[in-house]
Amino acid sequence: RMEHYAQARVKFKQALQLHKGDPAAVILEIINTIEGCPPVDVSSVRSMYEHLAKSAPAILDDSLSADSYLNVLYMPSTFPRSERSRRSQQYANDNSMNSSDFEDGPRSNLDSIRYLECVNYLQEYARQHLLGFMFSHGHYKDACMLFFPPNAIPQPPQPSSLGVVTSSSSPQRPDPLATDYGTIDDLCELCIGYGAVPVLEEVLSAGVSSEIPLDVGVKQYTAAALTRICIYCETHRHFNYLYKFQVIKKDHVVAGLCCIQLFMNSSSQEEAIKHLERAKMHFDEGLSARYKVGDSTKLVTKGNRGKSASEKLTEEGLVKFSARVAIQVDVVRSFNDTDGPQWKHSLFGNPNDPETFRRRCEIAETLAEKNFDLAFQVIYEFNLPAVDIYAGVAASLAERKRGGQLTEFFRNIKGTIDDDDWDQVLGAAINVYANKHKERPDRLIDMLSSSHRKVLACVVCGRLKSAFQIASRSGSVADVQYVAHQALHANALPVLDMCKQWLAQYM
């Protein structure tokens, strides 16, 4: 407390020789003592005592007036500036520097001398506690530099600490990236907890993009550490951080896939489009990089196990992803859902997943009413059942009696499907008009290409005479028999007689 640090270190080393066991507990007590309060300023105490001694006779002679009482109470403010504590002034200066550097982080109560004294103790006797200490006092960059020293590799753990520092992913064997200060996972946890991930990004970016040629071992260590950081972020679902470290790794394909995940998590249209545009940019860059190095593969090789997403995706896969991202951007813009979760408009997912299939079909149905060209792209890009989707759209428009939109919709799909499918889509709308609205959509019936379908539609609408006329003109015995059967049930005797007469001639 008296700031005689050199003497304290000498005495501690002498005492440590007699101490048996781990000195970490003793070190932490020393750290707590230094952290507890600023050192005692003996000169300040002596000045106060001398001031009191001089004032004592006057105080004893008279009873304390209000003024004299206040003079005694506020004595330190009467000291001349020259008598103020050098250490107090330095402490204030150091604190003001710390507060400006770490406005949002923890504010250290240690001046630079006391902080370095703590670091020296921890560095020499209790390295496993140094990382947390640096973070708790806002020295984020220093903490990150423990794991990423300039153009160097941190020392591996000392034999005494090998049993303590292990990888969370494989606890049976020592972590090759571990140090005496902890693991990469420990660093990630503290960076995220203290909001210091940007500092870690800065340290890694500076190392990766350094103009000074890096040693091969340093490159390998940094690459392995970046991979471990990415695994940590992905495991704990910190996708925003994961994306930034993937960019530092220059793994364009994986960064693009991460952007798609960020799009799925987006809560606004603007944010969703930003992530999708970045994804497309990364896929295009990944494709360009493959062309440059000539690392093109037309077929996926067997045995994908152990390969990264970048290695599994062929050039064709990248081109497809890029095209689908472009379609997804148009879909998000078309829905124009400025606020709210954007995953509802997502076309991505496992094609074998029923929920993904259902969502894609719903998106295509909705788009078919407002943007048919885009809906057409979605249907054929994702191999969706076009006829079922078109039939659903036709039925929905008919149910809401949107005659104008229905006409426009049929104009759009004409020529994109064959005649049987065309009649199936028309039939969906005709059934709604006939059964729900009790109307006779003659115009839609006339648009049917198949005589058989026209007969069925006329029967549904109660137009039995028209059904007979169409069936008889087409020469279909089965259709005339069907109309006769329906006329019998409806007690439409004139139509029944016509059917019997026709059948008598042809049978």
PDB file of C-alpha atoms in Angstrom, residues 7 62 451:
ATOM      1  CA  GLN A   7      10.905  -4.094  -1.798  1.00  0.00           C
ATOM      2  CA  ASP A  62     -12.079  29.696  21.222  1.00  0.00           C
ATOM      3  CA  SER A 451     -64.771 -31.461 -74.397  1.00  0.00           C
TER       4      SER A 451
END
